[in-house]
Structures are given as C-alpha cells and as structure tokens.
PDB file of C-alpha atoms in Angstrom:
ATOM      1  CA  MET A   1     -19.603  47.667 -35.705  1.00 51.00           C
ATOM      2  CA  SER A   2     -17.079  44.862 -35.243  1.00 54.00           C
ATOM      3  CA  GLU A   3     -18.282  41.982 -33.403  1.00 57.00           C
ATOM      4  CA  GLN A   4     -15.909  40.718 -30.446  1.00 56.00           C
ATOM      5  CA  PRO A   5     -14.978  37.059 -30.586  1.00 55.00           C
ATOM      6  CA  ARG A   6     -17.036  35.076 -28.356  1.00 53.00           C
ATOM      7  CA  ARG A   7     -15.096  34.122 -25.308  1.00 55.00           C
ATOM      8  CA  PRO A   8     -16.069  30.622 -24.106  1.00 54.00           C
ATOM      9  CA  ASP A   9     -17.395  30.855 -20.357  1.00 59.00           C
ATOM     10  CA  ASP A  10     -16.195  28.361 -17.768  1.00 56.00           C
ATOM     11  CA  ALA A  11     -18.969  25.856 -18.317  1.00 57.00           C
ATOM     12  CA  ASP A  12     -17.772  25.302 -21.946  1.00 66.00           C
ATOM     13  CA  ASP A  13     -14.040  24.980 -21.163  1.00 81.00           C
ATOM     14  CA  ALA A  14     -12.845  21.374 -21.232  1.00 83.00           C
ATOM     15  CA  LEU A  15     -10.074  21.914 -18.629  1.00 86.00           C
ATOM     16  CA  VAL A  16     -12.454  23.414 -16.231  1.00 86.00           C
ATOM     17  CA  ARG A  17     -15.009  20.481 -16.622  1.00 87.00           C
ATOM     18  CA  GLN A  18     -12.308  17.867 -16.103  1.00 88.00           C
ATOM     19  CA  ALA A  19     -11.048  19.693 -12.833  1.00 89.00           C
ATOM     20  CA  ARG A  20     -14.818  19.684 -11.548  1.00 90.00           C
ATOM     21  CA  LEU A  21     -15.329  15.892 -12.486  1.00 90.00           C
ATOM     22  CA  ARG A  22     -12.109  15.254 -10.505  1.00 89.00           C
ATOM     23  CA  ASN A  23     -12.921  17.332  -7.741  1.00 91.00           C
ATOM     24  CA  ALA A  24     -16.347  15.516  -7.684  1.00 89.00           C
ATOM     25  CA  ARG A  25     -14.805  12.208  -7.754  1.00 84.00           C
ATOM     26  CA  GLN A  26     -12.374  12.943  -4.907  1.00 82.00           C
ATOM     27  CA  GLN A  27     -15.140  14.496  -2.663  1.00 85.00           C
ATOM     28  CA  ARG A  28     -17.254  11.269  -3.294  1.00 80.00           C
ATOM     29  CA  GLN A  29     -14.430   9.155  -2.385  1.00 74.00           C
ATOM     30  CA  LEU A  30     -13.847  11.076   0.835  1.00 76.00           C
ATOM     31  CA  ASP A  31     -17.685  10.716   1.453  1.00 74.00           C
ATOM     32  CA  ASP A  32     -17.809   7.066   0.970  1.00 73.00           C
ATOM     33  CA  GLY A  33     -14.756   6.527   2.887  1.00 68.00           C
ATOM     34  CA  LYS A  34     -13.434   4.170   0.357  1.00 65.00           C
ATOM     35  CA  SER A  35      -9.558   4.042  -0.122  1.00 68.00           C
ATOM     36  CA  SER A  36      -7.579   4.281  -3.311  1.00 74.00           C
ATOM     37  CA  VAL A  37      -5.825   1.801  -5.370  1.00 80.00           C
ATOM     38  CA  THR A  38      -2.558   2.920  -4.327  1.00 82.00           C
ATOM     39  CA  ARG A  39      -3.535   2.592  -0.656  1.00 78.00           C
ATOM     40  CA  HIS A  40      -4.291  -0.958  -1.219  1.00 80.00           C
ATOM     41  CA  LEU A  41      -1.005  -1.598  -2.847  1.00 86.00           C
ATOM     42  CA  ALA A  42       0.790  -0.041  -0.068  1.00 84.00           C
ATOM     43  CA  GLN A  43      -1.045  -2.264   2.350  1.00 83.00           C
ATOM     44  CA  ILE A  44      -0.036  -5.237   0.347  1.00 87.00           C
ATOM     45  CA  GLY A  45       3.534  -4.240   0.264  1.00 89.00           C
ATOM     46  CA  MET A  46       3.449  -3.585   4.136  1.00 89.00           C
ATOM     47  CA  LEU A  47       1.925  -7.076   4.594  1.00 89.00           C
ATOM     48  CA  GLY A  48       4.776  -8.808   2.514  1.00 90.00           C
ATOM     49  CA  LEU A  49       7.544  -6.891   4.531  1.00 93.00           C
ATOM     50  CA  THR A  50       5.681  -7.791   7.853  1.00 93.00           C
ATOM     51  CA  ILE A  51       5.925 -11.441   6.694  1.00 94.00           C
ATOM     52  CA  VAL A  52       9.401 -11.530   4.858  1.00 95.00           C
ATOM     53  CA  VAL A  53      11.503  -9.528   7.311  1.00 95.00           C
ATOM     54  CA  PRO A  54      11.013 -11.978  10.323  1.00 96.00           C
ATOM     55  CA  MET A  55      11.689 -14.846   7.919  1.00 96.00           C
ATOM     56  CA  LEU A  56      14.851 -13.302   6.648  1.00 96.00           C
ATOM     57  CA  LEU A  57      16.065 -12.576  10.255  1.00 96.00           C
ATOM     58  CA  GLY A  58      15.407 -16.058  11.268  1.00 96.00           C
ATOM     59  CA  LEU A  59      17.274 -17.412   8.066  1.00 96.00           C
ATOM     60  CA  PHE A  60      20.241 -15.354   8.519  1.00 96.00           C
ATOM     61  CA  THR A  61      20.593 -15.928  12.157  1.00 96.00           C
ATOM     62  CA  GLY A  62      19.980 -19.743  11.800  1.00 96.00           C
ATOM     63  CA  ARG A  63      22.590 -19.718   9.196  1.00 96.00           C
ATOM     64  CA  TRP A  64      25.148 -18.064  11.579  1.00 96.00           C
ATOM     65  CA  LEU A  65      24.285 -20.374  14.370  1.00 95.00           C
ATOM     66  CA  ASP A  66      24.532 -23.518  12.039  1.00 94.00           C
ATOM     67  CA  HIS A  67      28.051 -22.208  10.740  1.00 94.00           C
ATOM     68  CA  ALA A  68      29.186 -21.426  14.368  1.00 94.00           C
ATOM     69  CA  CYS A  69      27.981 -24.741  15.794  1.00 93.00           C
ATOM     70  CA  GLY A  70      28.567 -26.922  12.761  1.00 91.00           C
ATOM     71  CA  THR A  71      25.027 -28.415  12.953  1.00 90.00           C
ATOM     72  CA  GLY A  72      24.120 -28.426   9.476  1.00 89.00           C
ATOM     73  CA  LEU A  73      20.691 -26.996   8.840  1.00 90.00           C
ATOM     74  CA  MET A  74      19.041 -27.458  12.168  1.00 93.00           C
ATOM     75  CA  PHE A  75      19.023 -23.808  13.343  1.00 94.00           C
ATOM     76  CA  THR A  76      18.193 -22.579   9.972  1.00 95.00           C
ATOM     77  CA  GLY A  77      15.049 -24.672   9.482  1.00 95.00           C
ATOM     78  CA  ALA A  78      13.814 -23.986  12.945  1.00 96.00           C
ATOM     79  CA  LEU A  79      14.398 -20.006  12.887  1.00 96.00           C
ATOM     80  CA  LEU A  80      12.924 -19.694   9.325  1.00 96.00           C
ATOM     81  CA  VAL A  81       9.898 -21.506  10.389  1.00 96.00           C
ATOM     82  CA  LEU A  82       9.629 -19.367  13.595  1.00 97.00           C
ATOM     83  CA  GLY A  83      10.145 -16.297  11.500  1.00 96.00           C
ATOM     84  CA  LEU A  84       7.349 -17.406   9.229  1.00 96.00           C
ATOM     85  CA  VAL A  85       4.823 -17.846  12.190  1.00 96.00           C
ATOM     86  CA  LEU A  86       5.827 -14.704  13.923  1.00 96.00           C
ATOM     87  CA  GLY A  87       5.592 -12.753  10.594  1.00 95.00           C
ATOM     88  CA  SER A  88       2.187 -14.260   9.869  1.00 95.00           C
ATOM     89  CA  TRP A  89       0.773 -13.694  13.461  1.00 95.00           C
ATOM     90  CA  SER A  90       2.100 -10.053  13.072  1.00 94.00           C
ATOM     91  CA  ALA A  91       0.374  -9.607   9.717  1.00 92.00           C
ATOM     92  CA  TRP A  92      -2.725 -11.149  11.029  1.00 92.00           C
ATOM     93  CA  ASN A  93      -2.912  -8.689  13.739  1.00 92.00           C
ATOM     94  CA  TRP A  94      -2.287  -5.611  11.612  1.00 88.00           C
ATOM     95  CA  ILE A  95      -5.075  -6.876   9.169  1.00 85.00           C
ATOM     96  CA  LYS A  96      -7.516  -7.032  12.177  1.00 85.00           C
ATOM     97  CA  ARG A  97      -6.511  -3.596  13.478  1.00 82.00           C
ATOM     98  CA  ALA A  98      -6.848  -1.971   9.946  1.00 66.00           C
TER      99      ALA A  98
END
C-alpha cells in the first residue's frame, strides 16, 4: 500500500493563520472603535488645509488689493492675519465636532 502524502489542514497553513490573525485585528479595532493610522494622517492633512487655504486666500487677495491701491503691504498683512484667525477658528470647531 502506498501512503498518501499528508495534506496540511487549514490550521497548519501559514496563509490561513495570517488571514485569521488579520481578521481578528480588524474585528478588535471595530469593536474598540479606535481609528487607524491612515485616518489620523488624513485628519492632520485636513487640519492643515483648513488653516492654510484661508491664509492663502487672504494673502492673494491682499496682494491684489495692495497692487491695485498702491498701499505697500497693508492689505496683505491684514488679510493674512484674518485668514489665519478664520482658519484656526474653523479648525478648532472641526476638532470639537470630530
């Protein structure tokens, strides 16, 4: 009688073990309600954009007004600070909501 080669069952297969481990980690994460590293990075990026975009709008609008009125950097400085304040306020409200 020839003996059949032993076929490893699912419990011995490394790929199956890794898949079960990953599934268990994901399920634990869903149960705990913790967010992933990529979600945190996305939130940091969103915060940066929330602050930077109003500043850039203030900067470009101020430069245009200064050029049109010949006032040096008066409008640029004022609108840049206003953009910083509005962007920071918006980011603060977004953080409190999240």
